[in-house]
Coordinates of C-alpha atoms and ligand atoms in Angstrom, one line a residue:
M1 CA 92.3 52.7 78.4
E2 CA 92.5 50.9 81.6
L3 CA 94.3 52.7 84.5
H4 CA 94.9 51.8 88.1
S5 CA 96.2 53.5 91.2
T6 CA 100.0 53.4 92.0
N7 CA 98.9 52.4 95.5
N8 CA 96.6 49.5 94.5
P9 CA 96.6 47.6 91.2
Q10 CA 93.0 46.5 92.0
L11 CA 91.7 50.1 92.0
H12 CA 90.8 50.5 88.3
A13 CA 89.5 53.4 86.3
T14 CA 88.7 54.2 82.7
F15 CA 90.3 57.2 81.1
R16 CA 87.0 59.0 81.5
E17 CA 86.8 58.3 85.2
A18 CA 90.4 59.2 85.8
L19 CA 89.9 62.5 83.8
F20 CA 87.0 63.6 86.1
Q21 CA 88.4 62.2 89.4
G22 CA 91.9 63.5 89.0
L23 CA 93.2 61.4 91.8
P24 CA 92.2 57.9 92.8
P25 CA 90.3 57.7 96.1
D26 CA 93.3 56.1 97.8
N27 CA 95.5 59.2 97.0
G28 CA 97.8 57.3 94.6
L29 CA 98.2 58.4 91.0
Y30 CA 96.5 56.9 88.0
V31 CA 98.9 54.9 85.7
P32 CA 98.1 53.0 82.6
T33 CA 97.7 49.2 83.3
R34 CA 99.2 48.4 79.9
I35 CA 101.3 50.6 77.7
P36 CA 100.5 49.8 74.1
R37 CA 103.4 49.4 71.7
M38 CA 103.3 51.3 68.4
P39 CA 103.9 49.1 65.3
E40 CA 107.4 49.2 63.7
T41 CA 105.8 50.6 60.6
F42 CA 104.7 53.7 62.5
V43 CA 108.3 54.3 63.6
R44 CA 109.5 54.0 60.0
Q45 CA 106.7 56.2 58.6
A46 CA 106.9 58.9 61.3
P47 CA 109.3 61.2 59.4
D48 CA 106.7 61.6 56.7
L49 CA 103.8 62.3 59.1
P50 CA 102.7 65.7 60.3
F51 CA 102.5 66.4 64.0
D52 CA 98.7 66.1 64.2
E53 CA 98.8 62.7 62.5
I54 CA 101.5 61.4 64.9
A55 CA 99.4 62.7 67.8
Y56 CA 96.2 61.1 66.5
R57 CA 97.8 57.6 66.0
I58 CA 99.3 57.7 69.5
A59 CA 96.0 58.9 71.1
E60 CA 94.2 56.2 69.2
A61 CA 96.5 53.5 70.7
L62 CA 95.9 54.9 74.2
I63 CA 92.3 56.0 74.4
G64 CA 90.8 54.9 71.1
D65 CA 88.6 52.4 73.0
E66 CA 86.8 55.2 74.7
I67 CA 86.5 57.9 72.0
P68 CA 85.2 57.3 68.5
P69 CA 87.7 58.1 65.6
D70 CA 86.0 61.2 64.3
T71 CA 85.7 62.8 67.7
L72 CA 89.3 61.9 68.6
Q73 CA 90.4 63.6 65.3
E74 CA 88.6 66.8 66.4
I75 CA 90.1 66.7 69.8
I76 CA 93.6 66.4 68.3
Q77 CA 92.9 69.2 65.8
R78 CA 91.9 71.5 68.6
T79 CA 94.9 70.4 70.8
I80 CA 97.7 70.5 68.3
T81 CA 97.3 74.1 67.0
F82 CA 101.0 75.2 67.2
P83 CA 104.2 73.4 66.1
A84 CA 107.0 71.8 68.2
P85 CA 110.1 72.3 66.1
V86 CA 113.6 71.0 66.9
V87 CA 115.9 74.0 66.5
S88 CA 119.5 72.9 66.1
L89 CA 122.0 74.6 68.4
D90 CA 125.2 72.8 67.4
E91 CA 126.0 69.5 65.7
D92 CA 125.1 67.5 68.8
T93 CA 122.3 69.4 70.3
G94 CA 118.7 70.5 69.3
I95 CA 116.1 72.4 71.4
L96 CA 112.6 71.0 71.1
E97 CA 110.6 74.2 71.3
L98 CA 107.4 73.5 73.2
F99 CA 106.6 77.1 73.9
H100 CA 104.7 78.3 70.8
G101 CA 101.3 78.1 72.5
P102 CA 99.3 80.9 74.2
S103 CA 101.0 80.8 77.6
L104 CA 104.5 80.3 76.1
A105 CA 105.2 77.0 77.9
F106 CA 104.7 73.3 77.3
K107 CA 101.8 73.2 79.7
D108 CA 99.5 74.5 76.9
F109 CA 99.5 71.0 75.4
G110 CA 98.2 69.4 78.5
A111 CA 95.7 72.1 79.3
R112 CA 94.2 72.1 75.8
F113 CA 93.9 68.3 75.6
M114 CA 92.3 68.1 79.0
A115 CA 89.8 70.8 78.0
Q116 CA 88.9 69.0 74.8
T117 CA 88.5 65.6 76.4
M118 CA 86.4 67.0 79.3
A119 CA 84.2 68.8 76.8
H120 CA 83.6 65.6 74.9
F121 CA 82.6 63.4 77.8
N122 CA 80.7 66.3 79.5
A123 CA 78.5 66.8 76.5
K124 CA 76.7 63.6 77.3
D125 CA 76.2 64.5 81.0
E126 CA 73.8 66.9 82.8
G127 CA 74.6 70.6 83.2
E128 CA 77.6 72.8 83.1
L129 CA 80.9 71.9 84.6
I130 CA 82.7 74.5 86.7
I131 CA 86.5 74.2 86.9
L132 CA 88.0 75.9 89.9
V133 CA 91.7 76.8 89.7
A134 CA 94.0 78.5 92.2
T135 CA 97.1 79.9 90.6
S136 CA 100.3 81.6 91.6
G137 CA 100.4 82.9 88.0
D138 CA 101.7 80.3 85.7
T139 CA 99.3 77.3 85.5
G140 CA 96.3 79.6 85.5
G141 CA 97.3 81.1 82.1
A142 CA 97.6 77.7 80.4
V143 CA 94.3 76.5 81.9
A144 CA 92.5 79.7 81.0
A145 CA 93.7 79.6 77.4
G146 CA 93.2 75.8 77.1
F147 CA 89.5 76.0 78.3
Y148 CA 88.6 79.2 76.5
Q149 CA 85.3 78.9 74.6
T150 CA 85.0 75.2 75.5
P151 CA 81.3 74.4 75.4
G152 CA 79.6 73.3 78.6
I153 CA 82.6 74.2 80.8
R154 CA 83.2 77.4 82.8
V155 CA 86.5 78.2 84.5
V156 CA 86.9 80.2 87.7
I157 CA 90.5 81.3 88.3
L158 CA 91.6 82.6 91.7
Y159 CA 94.8 84.6 91.8
P160 CA 96.5 86.6 94.5
S161 CA 96.1 90.3 93.9
G162 CA 99.4 92.1 93.2
K163 CA 101.4 88.8 93.3
V164 CA 101.4 87.8 89.6
S165 CA 103.4 89.4 86.8
P166 CA 101.6 92.0 84.6
L167 CA 101.8 89.6 81.6
Q168 CA 100.4 86.7 83.7
E169 CA 97.6 88.9 85.0
K170 CA 96.6 89.9 81.4
Q171 CA 96.6 86.2 80.4
L172 CA 94.1 85.5 83.2
T173 CA 91.9 88.5 83.0
T174 CA 91.4 89.5 79.4
L175 CA 89.8 86.4 77.9
G176 CA 86.2 86.7 79.3
Y177 CA 83.5 84.5 77.7
N178 CA 83.6 81.3 79.9
I179 CA 86.7 82.3 81.9
A180 CA 86.2 84.3 85.1
A181 CA 89.1 85.8 87.0
L182 CA 88.8 86.4 90.8
E183 CA 91.4 88.8 92.1
V184 CA 91.8 87.6 95.7
D185 CA 92.8 90.0 98.4
G186 CA 95.4 87.5 99.9
T187 CA 98.1 85.1 99.1
F188 CA 98.3 82.1 96.8
D189 CA 97.7 79.9 99.8
D190 CA 94.5 81.8 100.5
C191 CA 93.4 81.1 96.9
Q192 CA 94.1 77.4 97.4
T193 CA 92.2 77.3 100.7
L194 CA 89.1 78.8 99.1
V195 CA 89.2 76.2 96.3
K196 CA 89.8 73.3 98.8
K197 CA 86.9 74.5 101.0
A198 CA 84.6 74.6 98.0
F199 CA 85.4 71.0 97.1
L200 CA 84.7 69.9 100.6
D201 CA 81.4 71.8 100.8
E202 CA 78.8 69.1 100.2
D203 CA 75.9 71.6 100.2
L204 CA 77.6 73.7 97.5
R205 CA 78.3 70.5 95.5
Q206 CA 74.6 69.6 95.6
N207 CA 74.0 72.8 93.6
L208 CA 77.1 73.0 91.3
R209 CA 79.1 70.5 89.4
L210 CA 82.7 71.3 90.3
S211 CA 85.9 69.8 88.9
S212 CA 89.6 70.7 89.0
A213 CA 92.3 70.9 86.4
N214 CA 95.0 69.3 88.5
S215 CA 98.5 69.0 87.1
I216 CA 98.6 65.3 88.0
N217 CA 95.5 64.5 86.0
I218 CA 96.3 61.8 83.4
A219 CA 94.8 64.0 80.7
R220 CA 97.6 66.5 81.2
L221 CA 100.2 63.8 80.8
L222 CA 99.0 62.0 77.6
P223 CA 99.5 64.8 75.1
Q224 CA 103.0 65.3 76.3
I225 CA 103.8 61.8 74.8
F226 CA 102.9 63.2 71.4
Y227 CA 105.7 65.7 71.2
Y228 CA 108.5 63.4 72.2
W229 CA 107.6 61.4 69.1
E230 CA 107.4 64.6 67.1
G231 CA 110.9 65.6 68.3
Y232 CA 112.3 62.2 67.6
K233 CA 110.9 62.2 64.1
Q234 CA 112.7 65.4 63.3
V235 CA 116.2 64.0 64.0
Q236 CA 115.6 60.4 63.0
H237 CA 117.4 61.0 59.6
L238 CA 120.6 61.6 61.5
G239 CA 120.8 57.9 62.4
R240 CA 122.2 58.7 65.8
P241 CA 121.1 57.5 69.2
V242 CA 118.9 60.2 70.7
V243 CA 119.0 61.3 74.4
F244 CA 116.3 63.6 75.8
S245 CA 117.2 66.1 78.5
V246 CA 114.1 67.3 80.4
P247 CA 114.1 70.3 82.7
S248 CA 112.0 69.0 85.6
G249 CA 110.0 70.0 88.7
N250 CA 107.0 67.6 89.3
F251 CA 108.4 65.2 86.6
G252 CA 105.2 65.0 84.5
N253 CA 107.2 65.9 81.4
L254 CA 109.9 63.3 82.0
T255 CA 107.3 60.6 82.9
A256 CA 105.6 61.2 79.5
G257 CA 108.9 60.7 77.8
L258 CA 109.5 57.4 79.6
I259 CA 106.0 56.3 78.5
A260 CA 106.8 57.3 74.8
Q261 CA 109.9 55.1 75.0
Q262 CA 107.9 52.2 76.4
M263 CA 105.5 52.7 73.5
G264 CA 108.4 52.0 71.1
M265 CA 110.0 55.4 70.5
P266 CA 113.6 54.4 70.2
A267 CA 115.2 56.9 72.6
Q268 CA 118.6 55.9 73.9
H269 CA 118.5 57.6 77.3
F270 CA 116.8 60.3 79.4
I271 CA 118.3 63.0 81.6
A272 CA 116.4 64.4 84.6
A273 CA 117.6 68.0 84.8
T274 CA 116.9 70.0 87.9
N275 CA 117.9 73.2 89.7
I276 CA 119.0 72.8 93.3
N277 CA 115.7 71.1 94.1
D278 CA 117.5 67.9 93.4
T279 CA 115.3 65.2 95.1
V280 CA 115.3 63.0 91.9
P281 CA 118.9 63.3 90.9
A282 CA 119.8 62.5 94.5
Y283 CA 117.6 59.4 94.3
L284 CA 119.3 58.3 91.1
E285 CA 122.6 58.7 92.7
H286 CA 122.1 56.8 96.0
G287 CA 118.7 55.1 95.8
R288 CA 116.9 57.0 98.6
F289 CA 113.9 59.2 97.9
E290 CA 114.1 62.0 100.4
P291 CA 111.6 64.8 99.7
K292 CA 112.4 68.2 101.2
P293 CA 111.0 71.7 101.3
S294 CA 111.4 73.5 98.0
A295 CA 114.0 76.3 97.6
R296 CA 113.4 79.4 95.4
T297 CA 115.5 79.6 92.2
L298 CA 115.6 81.4 88.9
S299 CA 113.9 78.5 87.2
N300 CA 110.9 78.8 89.6
A301 CA 108.5 76.5 87.7
M302 CA 110.9 73.7 88.8
D303 CA 111.0 74.6 92.5
V304 CA 109.6 71.3 93.7
G305 CA 111.0 69.4 96.7
N306 CA 108.6 66.5 96.6
P307 CA 107.9 65.8 92.9
S308 CA 104.3 64.4 92.5
N309 CA 105.0 62.2 89.5
F310 CA 107.8 60.3 91.1
A311 CA 105.3 57.6 92.1
R312 CA 104.5 57.1 88.4
M313 CA 108.2 56.9 87.5
L314 CA 108.8 54.3 90.1
H315 CA 105.8 52.3 88.8
L316 CA 107.2 52.3 85.3
Y317 CA 110.4 50.6 86.6
G318 CA 108.7 48.2 89.0
S319 CA 110.2 50.3 91.8
T320 CA 113.6 49.1 90.9
W321 CA 116.4 51.7 91.3
N322 CA 118.9 49.9 89.1
I323 CA 116.5 49.7 86.2
M324 CA 115.5 53.3 86.4
R325 CA 119.1 54.4 86.7
A326 CA 120.1 52.5 83.6
N327 CA 117.7 54.6 81.6
V328 CA 117.7 57.9 83.4
S329 CA 120.6 60.0 84.6
G330 CA 120.1 63.0 86.9
F331 CA 122.0 66.3 87.3
S332 CA 121.3 69.5 89.2
F333 CA 122.6 73.0 88.8
D334 CA 122.5 76.3 90.7
D335 CA 121.4 79.7 89.5
E336 CA 124.9 80.9 88.8
Q337 CA 125.6 78.0 86.5
T338 CA 122.2 78.6 84.8
R339 CA 123.1 82.2 84.2
E340 CA 126.5 81.3 82.8
A341 CA 124.9 78.8 80.4
M342 CA 122.4 81.4 79.2
R343 CA 125.2 83.8 78.5
A344 CA 127.5 81.3 76.8
V345 CA 124.8 80.0 74.5
Y346 CA 123.7 83.5 73.6
A347 CA 127.3 84.5 72.9
Q348 CA 128.2 81.4 70.8
H349 CA 124.9 80.7 69.0
G350 CA 122.8 83.9 69.3
Y351 CA 120.1 81.7 70.8
I352 CA 118.2 82.8 73.9
L353 CA 117.5 80.1 76.5
D354 CA 115.0 80.7 79.2
P355 CA 116.3 79.7 82.7
H356 CA 114.4 76.3 82.7
T357 CA 115.6 75.2 79.3
A358 CA 119.1 76.3 80.3
V359 CA 119.1 73.8 83.1
G360 CA 118.2 71.1 80.6
Y361 CA 121.0 72.3 78.3
L362 CA 123.6 72.1 81.2
A363 CA 122.5 68.6 82.0
W364 CA 122.9 67.4 78.5
R365 CA 126.4 69.0 78.3
K366 CA 127.4 67.3 81.5
Y367 CA 126.1 63.9 80.4
R368 CA 128.0 64.2 77.1
Q369 CA 131.2 65.0 79.0
Q370 CA 130.8 61.9 81.1
K371 CA 129.8 59.7 78.2
P372 CA 131.3 61.0 75.0
G373 CA 129.9 59.3 71.9
K374 CA 127.7 59.6 68.9
D375 CA 124.5 60.6 70.8
F376 CA 122.4 63.5 69.7
G377 CA 120.8 65.5 72.5
I378 CA 117.3 66.9 72.4
V379 CA 116.8 69.4 75.2
L380 CA 113.1 70.1 75.9
G381 CA 112.6 73.9 75.5
T382 CA 109.9 74.2 78.2
A383 CA 109.3 78.0 78.1
H384 CA 109.8 80.9 75.8
P385 CA 112.5 83.3 77.1
A386 CA 110.0 86.2 76.8
K387 CA 107.9 84.5 79.5
F388 CA 110.8 85.5 81.9
Q389 CA 111.6 88.7 80.1
E390 CA 112.9 90.6 83.1
D391 CA 115.3 88.0 84.4
V392 CA 116.5 87.0 80.9
S393 CA 117.1 90.6 79.7
E394 CA 119.0 91.4 82.8
I395 CA 121.2 88.2 82.6
L396 CA 122.0 88.7 78.9
Q397 CA 122.0 92.5 78.8
A398 CA 119.8 92.2 75.7
E399 CA 116.3 92.9 74.7
V400 CA 113.9 89.9 74.7
P401 CA 111.0 90.8 72.4
L402 CA 107.5 89.5 73.2
P403 CA 105.9 87.4 70.5
P404 CA 103.3 89.6 68.6
P405 CA 100.2 87.9 70.1
L406 CA 101.4 88.8 73.6
Q407 CA 102.1 92.4 72.7
Q408 CA 98.5 92.5 71.6
L409 CA 97.5 91.0 74.9
L410 CA 99.2 93.7 76.9
K411 CA 97.0 96.3 75.3
R412 CA 93.8 94.6 76.3
N413 CA 91.7 95.7 79.3
K414 CA 91.8 93.7 82.5
S415 CA 88.5 92.4 83.8
A416 CA 88.7 90.8 87.2
I417 CA 86.3 90.4 90.1
P418 CA 87.7 91.6 93.5
M419 CA 87.2 88.9 96.1
P420 CA 88.1 88.9 99.8
A421 CA 90.0 85.9 101.1
H422 CA 86.8 84.8 102.9
Y423 CA 85.0 81.6 102.1
E424 CA 81.4 82.8 102.6
S425 CA 81.9 85.6 100.0
F426 CA 83.4 83.2 97.5
R427 CA 80.6 80.7 98.0
E428 CA 77.9 83.3 97.6
W429 CA 79.5 84.5 94.4
L430 CA 79.6 81.0 93.0
L431 CA 76.0 80.3 93.8
S432 CA 74.7 83.6 92.5
N433 CA 76.6 83.3 89.3
Y434 CA 76.5 79.7 88.4
R435 CA 73.4 78.1 90.0
Ligands
PLP1 C1 106.1 73.2 84.7 C2 107.4 73.5 84.1 C3 108.5 72.7 84.2 C4 108.5 71.4 85.0 O1 107.7 70.4 84.4 P1 107.3 69.1 85.2 O2 106.5 68.3 84.3 O3 106.6 69.6 86.4 O4 108.6 68.4 85.6 C5 109.7 73.1 83.6 N1 109.8 74.2 82.9 C6 108.7 75.1 82.8 C7 108.9 76.3 82.1 C8 107.5 74.7 83.4 O5 106.5 75.6 83.3

């Protein structure tokens, strides 16, 4: 797979290079130079193919030039370990449930695929790779579970003491094996500063091979293409135009959908659904991209004022507003509307939406009002409602049971290393444990 920087078409990278670099040196984002088109036969056969086979065929088209077939099969088998069912809500709407993985959110797909591809390429290199991650709670869980027991890779997670939820803390601190959790006496920003200093510390990097698991890494994006096809396949028999509504923050998920479409998935249209952090819907409305500070909302994984994947979206449309807008509509909603939608769907259908998925549902409803027709809407279910148990049970006045594996998790003992928010201490700890 050939990629290049959004800032410079001459700055090329292979998938392997982009995987380990994360960002190109000019601070753009890596995008595929050519998007391969899947054959017509694949689209026709898709309803008969299992999810892992769909994923394999797409992965082969994208990175088959860099990873041999047998290995790629193994990577896919270890990535696609939970289903992505479309659960129908009413005759026009399905929820594509992407939250059956260990951290109860779609980010599990990206984290697992990244871990597997890194392990593959790393095996041929020298020494252990150490992944440093600062987390405010959420991403850390997906990364920890994704890299758990991956040979040749160790993960160090830094989280702010007392500032993550009890469930999140258990997800970070009970795995052990190759996952170390540092409980930092400070804020999330302190955790991030420690990680940044480590990456800039030339002397440290002479001694340790460090890498990151950044959310804008192309390896996090590619497996998200798989599940759009998987969702499409499940409603293909309806013979109706399919619209995807995507609850969005940094817009990685939506970008993956747009790539799936360019690969030949016959989606009719996409909806960019946001909370009041509406930078992209505003762009779609008037053509100006005006990032702003993020505002806190109920759907906090989407509290992003300057979405990092927007550069990739622009690239896909040759930076042309009209073309993007013909294919993507944008809508934003506030917390009160989100709560009302959660209550209405629970009352009418007995289905519990988490606050993020509820924003996607609202956007699909609004789109359909504006454009009535035969379309079938697939709303991406980005998180399990139990992930936001406290908010959800308060809004619905109902119990939200944790899935059994997470009930087990809560019973396990926490094991974390206390760490002052002080670079020398962190550095010493790294050197004494990993050199
Ligand atoms: C990360 C996340 C989002 C936003 O996804 P992007 O790819 O950043 O747009 C939406 N919902 C949930 C639950 C998330 O964790």
